[in-house]
Amino acid sequence: MKKIFLFIILVFNVNCLKQKESSSKEISKYDDASWHYGNDFPKDLTQENASTPIGMYMKWCIDNDLISSELKKDSQAGIDSVKNNIITGAEFINSYSDGKFLSADLNDIGRKFANDYYEDNSDFSKNNGSYLDDYTKIFEKIIDEKSVYHILDNQGNYLRVKEKLDQRFDQWKKFINTN
């Protein structure tokens, strides 16, 4: 009887580990341009403008090699176009990712950083700010006058976002090493 009980516990523990592994590999959606098309989306803009903040973050991930091998395999031409500034990150998101930014798009480090920074409920983002917090501070004047969707999707604006992303990534590396 004791052996049967121990066997049942062993099987239960193995199943729990398998469930934990599969749940950690679940694909989550960080952002989706379609989430932004609602009532407050400006009528004077095309829906592609909803991808600008997502795309700037994705371009930074591509430029810093934080993307998954699967994304590289599936979208190498687009990735090369982003790296060579032929298309923007928003154009990449719209053309290669159907407007979606998924955890599956990132490698392990990219995913961990996005979990802590792109999302706004982590210990890191609570202490340092989230991507959306930083993005709105960078473009505060335009957003106050018009909207978050009126930010031009260009290299100059990307470089402003890149500077903040580089800073936050360095802070995050220190943060995870001390916690």
Short mmCIF file of N, CA and C in Angstrom, two decimals:
data_model
loop_
_atom_site.label_atom_id
_atom_site.label_comp_id
_atom_site.label_asym_id
_atom_site.label_seq_id
_atom_site.Cartn_x
_atom_site.Cartn_y
_atom_site.Cartn_z
N MET A 1 0.82 -1.19 0.00
CA MET A 1 0.00 0.00 0.00
C MET A 1 0.87 1.26 0.00
N LYS A 2 1.94 1.23 0.81
CA LYS A 2 2.83 2.37 0.89
C LYS A 2 3.51 2.62 -0.46
N LYS A 3 3.89 1.54 -1.18
CA LYS A 3 4.52 1.67 -2.50
C LYS A 3 3.55 2.29 -3.50
N ILE A 4 2.30 1.91 -3.45
CA ILE A 4 1.29 2.45 -4.36
C ILE A 4 1.11 3.94 -4.08
N PHE A 5 1.06 4.29 -2.81
CA PHE A 5 0.90 5.69 -2.43
C PHE A 5 2.09 6.52 -2.93
N LEU A 6 3.31 6.01 -2.73
CA LEU A 6 4.51 6.71 -3.20
C LEU A 6 4.51 6.82 -4.72
N PHE A 7 4.06 5.79 -5.41
CA PHE A 7 3.98 5.81 -6.86
C PHE A 7 3.00 6.89 -7.33
N ILE A 8 1.87 6.99 -6.67
CA ILE A 8 0.86 8.00 -7.02
C ILE A 8 1.44 9.40 -6.81
N ILE A 9 2.16 9.60 -5.72
CA ILE A 9 2.77 10.91 -5.46
C ILE A 9 3.81 11.23 -6.53
N LEU A 10 4.60 10.24 -6.90
CA LEU A 10 5.61 10.42 -7.94
C LEU A 10 4.96 10.81 -9.27
N VAL A 11 3.92 10.11 -9.67
CA VAL A 11 3.21 10.41 -10.91
C VAL A 11 2.60 11.81 -10.84
N PHE A 12 2.02 12.15 -9.71
CA PHE A 12 1.43 13.48 -9.53
C PHE A 12 2.50 14.57 -9.68
N ASN A 13 3.66 14.37 -9.04
CA ASN A 13 4.74 15.36 -9.12
C ASN A 13 5.27 15.50 -10.54
N VAL A 14 5.42 14.40 -11.26
CA VAL A 14 5.88 14.45 -12.65
C VAL A 14 4.87 15.21 -13.51
N ASN A 15 3.59 14.95 -13.30
CA ASN A 15 2.55 15.66 -14.06
C ASN A 15 2.56 17.16 -13.74
N CYS A 16 2.79 17.50 -12.48
CA CYS A 16 2.86 18.92 -12.11
C CYS A 16 4.05 19.59 -12.80
N LEU A 17 5.18 18.91 -12.84
CA LEU A 17 6.35 19.47 -13.52
C LEU A 17 6.08 19.65 -15.01
N LYS A 18 5.44 18.67 -15.63
CA LYS A 18 5.12 18.78 -17.05
C LYS A 18 4.17 19.94 -17.30
N GLN A 19 3.18 20.12 -16.43
CA GLN A 19 2.25 21.23 -16.58
C GLN A 19 2.97 22.56 -16.40
N LYS A 20 3.89 22.62 -15.44
CA LYS A 20 4.64 23.85 -15.22
C LYS A 20 5.49 24.17 -16.44
N GLU A 21 6.15 23.16 -17.03
CA GLU A 21 6.95 23.37 -18.22
C GLU A 21 6.10 23.87 -19.37
N SER A 22 4.95 23.23 -19.59
CA SER A 22 4.11 23.63 -20.72
C SER A 22 3.51 25.01 -20.48
N SER A 23 3.18 25.36 -19.24
CA SER A 23 2.62 26.68 -19.00
C SER A 23 3.68 27.77 -19.15
N SER A 24 4.94 27.45 -18.85
CA SER A 24 5.99 28.45 -19.03
C SER A 24 6.30 28.66 -20.50
N LYS A 25 5.92 27.73 -21.35
CA LYS A 25 6.13 27.86 -22.79
C LYS A 25 4.88 28.37 -23.50
N GLU A 26 3.84 28.67 -22.73
CA GLU A 26 2.63 29.18 -23.34
C GLU A 26 2.94 30.51 -24.02
N ILE A 27 2.25 30.73 -25.10
CA ILE A 27 2.43 31.98 -25.82
C ILE A 27 1.48 33.01 -25.26
N SER A 28 2.05 34.12 -24.85
CA SER A 28 1.22 35.21 -24.38
C SER A 28 1.34 36.36 -25.38
N LYS A 29 0.33 37.19 -25.39
CA LYS A 29 0.30 38.33 -26.29
C LYS A 29 0.56 39.58 -25.46
N TYR A 30 1.68 40.24 -25.77
CA TYR A 30 2.01 41.48 -25.07
C TYR A 30 1.15 42.63 -25.59
N ASP A 31 0.94 42.64 -26.89
CA ASP A 31 0.20 43.76 -27.48
C ASP A 31 -0.35 43.32 -28.82
N ASP A 32 -1.36 44.04 -29.25
CA ASP A 32 -2.02 43.74 -30.52
C ASP A 32 -2.58 45.06 -31.03
N ALA A 33 -2.20 45.42 -32.23
CA ALA A 33 -2.66 46.69 -32.79
C ALA A 33 -4.18 46.77 -32.78
N SER A 34 -4.84 45.66 -32.98
CA SER A 34 -6.31 45.67 -33.04
C SER A 34 -6.94 46.06 -31.70
N TRP A 35 -6.21 45.92 -30.61
CA TRP A 35 -6.73 46.33 -29.31
C TRP A 35 -6.94 47.85 -29.26
N HIS A 36 -6.27 48.56 -30.14
CA HIS A 36 -6.26 50.02 -30.09
C HIS A 36 -7.24 50.68 -31.06
N TYR A 37 -7.94 49.90 -31.85
CA TYR A 37 -8.83 50.46 -32.87
C TYR A 37 -10.16 50.94 -32.33
N GLY A 38 -10.34 50.93 -31.05
CA GLY A 38 -11.64 51.22 -30.43
C GLY A 38 -12.11 52.64 -30.58
N ASN A 39 -12.96 53.03 -29.67
CA ASN A 39 -13.66 54.31 -29.73
C ASN A 39 -12.75 55.53 -29.76
N ASP A 40 -11.62 55.48 -29.06
CA ASP A 40 -10.76 56.66 -28.99
C ASP A 40 -9.69 56.71 -30.07
N PHE A 41 -9.71 55.76 -30.99
CA PHE A 41 -8.74 55.78 -32.07
C PHE A 41 -9.09 56.91 -33.03
N PRO A 42 -8.12 57.78 -33.34
CA PRO A 42 -8.41 58.95 -34.18
C PRO A 42 -8.92 58.57 -35.58
N LYS A 43 -9.94 59.23 -36.00
CA LYS A 43 -10.56 58.96 -37.30
C LYS A 43 -9.65 59.41 -38.46
N ASP A 44 -8.73 60.36 -38.20
CA ASP A 44 -7.88 60.89 -39.26
C ASP A 44 -6.64 60.03 -39.53
N LEU A 45 -6.49 58.92 -38.82
CA LEU A 45 -5.31 58.06 -38.99
C LEU A 45 -5.70 56.68 -39.52
N THR A 46 -4.75 56.05 -40.17
CA THR A 46 -4.98 54.66 -40.58
C THR A 46 -4.68 53.76 -39.39
N GLN A 47 -5.22 52.58 -39.42
CA GLN A 47 -5.03 51.65 -38.30
C GLN A 47 -3.57 51.24 -38.13
N GLU A 48 -2.76 51.37 -39.14
CA GLU A 48 -1.34 51.04 -39.02
C GLU A 48 -0.65 51.88 -37.95
N ASN A 49 -1.17 53.08 -37.71
CA ASN A 49 -0.57 53.94 -36.68
C ASN A 49 -0.64 53.32 -35.29
N ALA A 50 -1.56 52.41 -35.08
CA ALA A 50 -1.67 51.73 -33.78
C ALA A 50 -0.46 50.86 -33.52
N SER A 51 0.29 50.53 -34.56
CA SER A 51 1.45 49.64 -34.42
C SER A 51 2.75 50.37 -34.13
N THR A 52 2.75 51.69 -34.15
CA THR A 52 4.00 52.44 -33.98
C THR A 52 4.69 52.13 -32.65
N PRO A 53 4.03 52.23 -31.49
CA PRO A 53 4.74 51.91 -30.24
C PRO A 53 5.21 50.45 -30.18
N ILE A 54 4.36 49.55 -30.65
CA ILE A 54 4.71 48.13 -30.67
C ILE A 54 5.92 47.91 -31.57
N GLY A 55 5.87 48.55 -32.73
CA GLY A 55 6.93 48.37 -33.73
C GLY A 55 8.27 48.91 -33.28
N MET A 56 8.26 50.04 -32.55
CA MET A 56 9.53 50.58 -32.07
C MET A 56 10.17 49.63 -31.06
N TYR A 57 9.34 49.03 -30.24
CA TYR A 57 9.86 48.05 -29.28
C TYR A 57 10.39 46.82 -30.03
N MET A 58 9.65 46.36 -31.03
CA MET A 58 10.08 45.20 -31.81
C MET A 58 11.38 45.48 -32.55
N LYS A 59 11.51 46.67 -33.14
CA LYS A 59 12.75 47.02 -33.83
C LYS A 59 13.92 46.96 -32.86
N TRP A 60 13.73 47.48 -31.66
CA TRP A 60 14.79 47.44 -30.67
C TRP A 60 15.16 45.99 -30.34
N CYS A 61 14.16 45.13 -30.21
CA CYS A 61 14.43 43.71 -29.94
C CYS A 61 15.19 43.08 -31.10
N ILE A 62 14.80 43.40 -32.32
CA ILE A 62 15.51 42.87 -33.49
C ILE A 62 16.94 43.39 -33.50
N ASP A 63 17.13 44.69 -33.31
CA ASP A 63 18.47 45.28 -33.33
C ASP A 63 19.37 44.72 -32.24
N ASN A 64 18.77 44.26 -31.14
CA ASN A 64 19.55 43.73 -30.00
C ASN A 64 19.55 42.21 -29.94
N ASP A 65 19.10 41.58 -31.01
CA ASP A 65 19.07 40.12 -31.14
C ASP A 65 18.36 39.45 -29.96
N LEU A 66 17.22 39.99 -29.62
CA LEU A 66 16.40 39.43 -28.54
C LEU A 66 15.20 38.67 -29.09
N ILE A 67 15.24 38.34 -30.36
CA ILE A 67 14.12 37.66 -31.01
C ILE A 67 14.37 36.16 -31.05
N SER A 68 13.30 35.43 -31.18
CA SER A 68 13.37 33.96 -31.14
C SER A 68 13.92 33.39 -32.45
N SER A 69 14.45 32.21 -32.35
CA SER A 69 14.93 31.52 -33.55
C SER A 69 13.77 31.22 -34.50
N GLU A 70 12.58 31.01 -33.95
CA GLU A 70 11.41 30.74 -34.78
C GLU A 70 11.05 31.97 -35.61
N LEU A 71 11.10 33.14 -34.99
CA LEU A 71 10.80 34.36 -35.72
C LEU A 71 11.85 34.59 -36.80
N LYS A 72 13.11 34.33 -36.47
CA LYS A 72 14.18 34.46 -37.46
C LYS A 72 13.93 33.53 -38.64
N LYS A 73 13.56 32.31 -38.34
CA LYS A 73 13.32 31.33 -39.40
C LYS A 73 12.14 31.74 -40.27
N ASP A 74 11.08 32.21 -39.65
CA ASP A 74 9.84 32.53 -40.38
C ASP A 74 9.87 33.88 -41.07
N SER A 75 10.69 34.81 -40.59
CA SER A 75 10.59 36.20 -41.06
C SER A 75 11.94 36.84 -41.35
N GLN A 76 12.92 36.07 -41.78
CA GLN A 76 14.28 36.59 -41.94
C GLN A 76 14.34 37.78 -42.90
N ALA A 77 13.59 37.75 -43.99
CA ALA A 77 13.61 38.86 -44.94
C ALA A 77 13.13 40.14 -44.27
N GLY A 78 12.08 40.05 -43.48
CA GLY A 78 11.57 41.22 -42.77
C GLY A 78 12.54 41.71 -41.72
N ILE A 79 13.16 40.78 -41.01
CA ILE A 79 14.14 41.14 -39.99
C ILE A 79 15.32 41.87 -40.62
N ASP A 80 15.80 41.36 -41.74
CA ASP A 80 16.90 42.03 -42.45
C ASP A 80 16.48 43.42 -42.90
N SER A 81 15.24 43.55 -43.34
CA SER A 81 14.73 44.87 -43.77
C SER A 81 14.66 45.85 -42.61
N VAL A 82 14.30 45.36 -41.43
CA VAL A 82 14.27 46.22 -40.24
C VAL A 82 15.69 46.63 -39.87
N LYS A 83 16.60 45.66 -39.84
CA LYS A 83 17.99 45.95 -39.46
C LYS A 83 18.64 46.95 -40.42
N ASN A 84 18.25 46.89 -41.68
CA ASN A 84 18.82 47.79 -42.70
C ASN A 84 17.99 49.06 -42.90
N ASN A 85 17.03 49.29 -42.01
CA ASN A 85 16.16 50.47 -42.05
C ASN A 85 15.41 50.63 -43.38
N ILE A 86 15.08 49.52 -43.98
CA ILE A 86 14.26 49.52 -45.19
C ILE A 86 12.78 49.63 -44.80
N ILE A 87 12.42 48.92 -43.72
CA ILE A 87 11.07 49.04 -43.16
C ILE A 87 11.21 49.35 -41.68
N THR A 88 10.16 49.91 -41.11
CA THR A 88 10.16 50.21 -39.68
C THR A 88 9.68 48.99 -38.90
N GLY A 89 9.83 49.06 -37.61
CA GLY A 89 9.32 47.99 -36.75
C GLY A 89 7.81 47.85 -36.87
N ALA A 90 7.11 48.97 -37.00
CA ALA A 90 5.65 48.91 -37.16
C ALA A 90 5.28 48.22 -38.47
N GLU A 91 6.01 48.51 -39.53
CA GLU A 91 5.75 47.83 -40.81
C GLU A 91 6.02 46.34 -40.68
N PHE A 92 7.06 46.00 -39.92
CA PHE A 92 7.34 44.59 -39.67
C PHE A 92 6.19 43.93 -38.92
N ILE A 93 5.77 44.56 -37.83
CA ILE A 93 4.66 44.02 -37.02
C ILE A 93 3.42 43.81 -37.88
N ASN A 94 3.11 44.78 -38.73
CA ASN A 94 1.90 44.67 -39.56
C ASN A 94 2.05 43.63 -40.67
N SER A 95 3.23 43.53 -41.27
CA SER A 95 3.43 42.64 -42.41
C SER A 95 3.76 41.20 -42.01
N TYR A 96 4.49 41.04 -40.92
CA TYR A 96 4.99 39.71 -40.57
C TYR A 96 4.34 39.12 -39.32
N SER A 97 3.67 39.95 -38.53
CA SER A 97 3.10 39.46 -37.27
C SER A 97 1.63 39.80 -37.10
N ASP A 98 0.99 40.17 -38.17
CA ASP A 98 -0.45 40.47 -38.14
C ASP A 98 -0.82 41.48 -37.05
N GLY A 99 0.11 42.42 -36.80
CA GLY A 99 -0.16 43.46 -35.81
C GLY A 99 0.01 43.02 -34.37
N LYS A 100 0.53 41.83 -34.16
CA LYS A 100 0.63 41.27 -32.81
C LYS A 100 2.09 41.18 -32.35
N PHE A 101 2.28 41.38 -31.06
CA PHE A 101 3.58 41.22 -30.42
C PHE A 101 3.43 40.11 -29.39
N LEU A 102 4.04 38.96 -29.67
CA LEU A 102 3.86 37.76 -28.86
C LEU A 102 5.13 37.38 -28.12
N SER A 103 4.97 36.67 -27.03
CA SER A 103 6.13 36.16 -26.30
C SER A 103 6.95 35.22 -27.18
N ALA A 104 6.29 34.54 -28.09
CA ALA A 104 6.99 33.61 -29.00
C ALA A 104 7.91 34.33 -29.97
N ASP A 105 7.76 35.65 -30.10
CA ASP A 105 8.63 36.43 -30.98
C ASP A 105 10.01 36.64 -30.37
N LEU A 106 10.15 36.39 -29.07
CA LEU A 106 11.36 36.74 -28.34
C LEU A 106 12.11 35.51 -27.85
N ASN A 107 13.42 35.68 -27.69
CA ASN A 107 14.21 34.62 -27.06
C ASN A 107 14.03 34.73 -25.54
N ASP A 108 14.70 33.88 -24.79
CA ASP A 108 14.48 33.85 -23.33
C ASP A 108 14.76 35.19 -22.67
N ILE A 109 15.88 35.82 -23.01
CA ILE A 109 16.21 37.10 -22.38
C ILE A 109 15.21 38.17 -22.80
N GLY A 110 14.87 38.20 -24.08
CA GLY A 110 13.90 39.17 -24.57
C GLY A 110 12.55 39.00 -23.91
N ARG A 111 12.14 37.76 -23.72
CA ARG A 111 10.85 37.46 -23.08
C ARG A 111 10.87 37.89 -21.61
N LYS A 112 11.95 37.61 -20.91
CA LYS A 112 12.04 38.00 -19.50
C LYS A 112 12.02 39.52 -19.35
N PHE A 113 12.75 40.20 -20.23
CA PHE A 113 12.75 41.66 -20.18
C PHE A 113 11.36 42.21 -20.49
N ALA A 114 10.72 41.69 -21.53
CA ALA A 114 9.37 42.15 -21.88
C ALA A 114 8.38 41.86 -20.75
N ASN A 115 8.51 40.72 -20.11
CA ASN A 115 7.63 40.40 -18.99
C ASN A 115 7.78 41.42 -17.86
N ASP A 116 8.99 41.93 -17.69
CA ASP A 116 9.24 42.87 -16.61
C ASP A 116 9.08 44.34 -17.01
N TYR A 117 9.21 44.65 -18.30
CA TYR A 117 9.20 46.05 -18.72
C TYR A 117 8.03 46.40 -19.65
N TYR A 118 7.73 45.55 -20.61
CA TYR A 118 6.61 45.87 -21.50
C TYR A 118 5.31 45.80 -20.71
N GLU A 119 5.24 44.82 -19.83
CA GLU A 119 4.09 44.72 -18.92
C GLU A 119 4.27 45.75 -17.81
N ASP A 120 3.18 46.17 -17.20
CA ASP A 120 3.30 47.22 -16.18
C ASP A 120 3.03 46.76 -14.76
N ASN A 121 3.02 45.46 -14.52
CA ASN A 121 2.69 44.98 -13.18
C ASN A 121 3.82 44.18 -12.53
N SER A 122 5.03 44.29 -13.04
CA SER A 122 6.15 43.57 -12.45
C SER A 122 6.83 44.44 -11.39
N ASP A 123 7.65 43.83 -10.57
CA ASP A 123 8.42 44.59 -9.58
C ASP A 123 9.32 45.61 -10.29
N PHE A 124 9.93 45.19 -11.39
CA PHE A 124 10.80 46.11 -12.12
C PHE A 124 10.03 47.32 -12.64
N SER A 125 8.92 47.09 -13.30
CA SER A 125 8.17 48.22 -13.88
C SER A 125 7.55 49.10 -12.80
N LYS A 126 7.19 48.51 -11.68
CA LYS A 126 6.65 49.31 -10.58
C LYS A 126 7.71 50.27 -10.03
N ASN A 127 8.96 49.82 -10.04
CA ASN A 127 10.05 50.64 -9.51
C ASN A 127 10.67 51.57 -10.56
N ASN A 128 10.63 51.17 -11.83
CA ASN A 128 11.35 51.91 -12.86
C ASN A 128 10.47 52.45 -13.98
N GLY A 129 9.24 52.02 -14.04
CA GLY A 129 8.36 52.41 -15.12
C GLY A 129 8.26 51.32 -16.17
N SER A 130 7.18 51.37 -16.89
CA SER A 130 6.96 50.38 -17.95
C SER A 130 7.26 51.03 -19.30
N TYR A 131 7.25 50.22 -20.34
CA TYR A 131 7.49 50.74 -21.68
C TYR A 131 6.48 51.83 -22.04
N LEU A 132 5.22 51.58 -21.80
CA LEU A 132 4.20 52.57 -22.16
C LEU A 132 4.38 53.86 -21.35
N ASP A 133 4.76 53.74 -20.07
CA ASP A 133 5.05 54.94 -19.27
C ASP A 133 6.16 55.76 -19.93
N ASP A 134 7.24 55.08 -20.28
CA ASP A 134 8.38 55.77 -20.88
C ASP A 134 8.03 56.34 -22.25
N TYR A 135 7.32 55.56 -23.05
CA TYR A 135 6.93 56.01 -24.39
C TYR A 135 6.09 57.29 -24.30
N THR A 136 5.13 57.30 -23.38
CA THR A 136 4.27 58.50 -23.25
C THR A 136 5.05 59.69 -22.70
N LYS A 137 6.05 59.47 -21.87
CA LYS A 137 6.88 60.58 -21.39
C LYS A 137 7.75 61.15 -22.52
N ILE A 138 8.29 60.28 -23.34
CA ILE A 138 9.14 60.73 -24.45
C ILE A 138 8.35 61.63 -25.40
N PHE A 139 7.11 61.24 -25.67
CA PHE A 139 6.29 61.95 -26.66
C PHE A 139 5.13 62.71 -26.00
N GLU A 140 5.33 63.13 -24.77
CA GLU A 140 4.27 63.74 -23.98
C GLU A 140 3.58 64.92 -24.67
N LYS A 141 4.36 65.79 -25.29
CA LYS A 141 3.77 66.98 -25.92
C LYS A 141 2.84 66.59 -27.07
N ILE A 142 3.28 65.71 -27.92
CA ILE A 142 2.45 65.26 -29.06
C ILE A 142 1.21 64.54 -28.55
N ILE A 143 1.40 63.68 -27.57
CA ILE A 143 0.28 62.91 -27.03
C ILE A 143 -0.74 63.85 -26.38
N ASP A 144 -0.25 64.84 -25.64
CA ASP A 144 -1.17 65.81 -25.00
C ASP A 144 -1.95 66.61 -26.04
N GLU A 145 -1.27 66.99 -27.13
CA GLU A 145 -1.92 67.79 -28.16
C GLU A 145 -2.83 66.97 -29.07
N LYS A 146 -2.41 65.73 -29.36
CA LYS A 146 -3.16 64.91 -30.32
C LYS A 146 -3.52 63.57 -29.69
N SER A 147 -2.61 62.58 -29.84
CA SER A 147 -2.83 61.26 -29.24
C SER A 147 -1.56 60.45 -29.35
N VAL A 148 -1.52 59.33 -28.66
CA VAL A 148 -0.38 58.42 -28.73
C VAL A 148 -0.22 57.86 -30.15
N TYR A 149 -1.28 57.86 -30.92
CA TYR A 149 -1.25 57.30 -32.26
C TYR A 149 -0.73 58.28 -33.30
N HIS A 150 -0.51 59.52 -32.92
CA HIS A 150 -0.01 60.53 -33.84
C HIS A 150 1.52 60.60 -33.86
N ILE A 151 2.19 59.76 -33.12
CA ILE A 151 3.66 59.73 -33.13
C ILE A 151 4.10 59.20 -34.49
N LEU A 152 4.97 59.96 -35.16
CA LEU A 152 5.43 59.52 -36.48
C LEU A 152 6.34 58.30 -36.34
N ASP A 153 6.14 57.37 -37.22
CA ASP A 153 6.92 56.14 -37.26
C ASP A 153 8.16 56.39 -38.12
N ASN A 154 9.15 57.04 -37.50
CA ASN A 154 10.36 57.35 -38.26
C ASN A 154 11.61 57.08 -37.44
N GLN A 155 12.76 57.16 -38.08
CA GLN A 155 14.03 56.83 -37.45
C GLN A 155 14.35 57.78 -36.30
N GLY A 156 14.08 59.05 -36.45
CA GLY A 156 14.35 60.01 -35.37
C GLY A 156 13.60 59.67 -34.10
N ASN A 157 12.33 59.37 -34.23
CA ASN A 157 11.53 58.99 -33.05
C ASN A 157 11.98 57.66 -32.49
N TYR A 158 12.33 56.72 -33.38
CA TYR A 158 12.84 55.43 -32.90
C TYR A 158 14.10 55.65 -32.06
N LEU A 159 15.00 56.52 -32.50
CA LEU A 159 16.25 56.74 -31.76
C LEU A 159 15.98 57.30 -30.37
N ARG A 160 14.94 58.09 -30.23
CA ARG A 160 14.55 58.60 -28.90
C ARG A 160 14.08 57.45 -28.01
N VAL A 161 13.28 56.55 -28.58
CA VAL A 161 12.79 55.39 -27.83
C VAL A 161 13.94 54.43 -27.54
N LYS A 162 14.82 54.24 -28.51
CA LYS A 162 15.96 53.33 -28.37
C LYS A 162 16.83 53.75 -27.18
N GLU A 163 17.07 55.05 -27.06
CA GLU A 163 17.89 55.54 -25.95
C GLU A 163 17.30 55.12 -24.60
N LYS A 164 15.98 55.26 -24.46
CA LYS A 164 15.32 54.89 -23.21
C LYS A 164 15.33 53.37 -23.03
N LEU A 165 15.09 52.63 -24.11
CA LEU A 165 15.11 51.16 -24.02
C LEU A 165 16.49 50.66 -23.61
N ASP A 166 17.54 51.24 -24.19
CA ASP A 166 18.91 50.85 -23.80
C ASP A 166 19.13 51.10 -22.31
N GLN A 167 18.68 52.25 -21.84
CA GLN A 167 18.83 52.60 -20.43
C GLN A 167 18.06 51.61 -19.55
N ARG A 168 16.81 51.33 -19.90
CA ARG A 168 16.00 50.42 -19.09
C ARG A 168 16.56 49.00 -19.12
N PHE A 169 17.09 48.57 -20.26
CA PHE A 169 17.65 47.23 -20.36
C PHE A 169 18.86 47.11 -19.43
N ASP A 170 19.70 48.13 -19.39
CA ASP A 170 20.84 48.12 -18.46
C ASP A 170 20.37 48.09 -17.01
N GLN A 171 19.35 48.90 -16.70
CA GLN A 171 18.79 48.89 -15.34
C GLN A 171 18.22 47.52 -15.00
N TRP A 172 17.53 46.92 -15.95
CA TRP A 172 16.91 45.62 -15.74
C TRP A 172 17.96 44.54 -15.46
N LYS A 173 19.06 44.56 -16.22
CA LYS A 173 20.12 43.57 -16.01
C LYS A 173 20.67 43.68 -14.59
N LYS A 174 20.85 44.91 -14.10
CA LYS A 174 21.31 45.11 -12.72
C LYS A 174 20.25 44.66 -11.73
N PHE A 175 19.00 44.98 -12.04
CA PHE A 175 17.88 44.61 -11.17
C PHE A 175 17.76 43.10 -10.99
N ILE A 176 17.86 42.35 -12.08
CA ILE A 176 17.70 40.90 -11.95
C ILE A 176 18.91 40.25 -11.29
N ASN A 177 20.05 40.90 -11.38
CA ASN A 177 21.25 40.36 -10.73
C ASN A 177 21.27 40.62 -9.23
N THR A 178 20.49 41.60 -8.77
CA THR A 178 20.45 41.90 -7.34
C THR A 178 19.23 41.27 -6.65
N ASN A 179 18.32 40.73 -7.43
CA ASN A 179 17.12 40.11 -6.84
C ASN A 179 17.13 38.61 -6.96
#
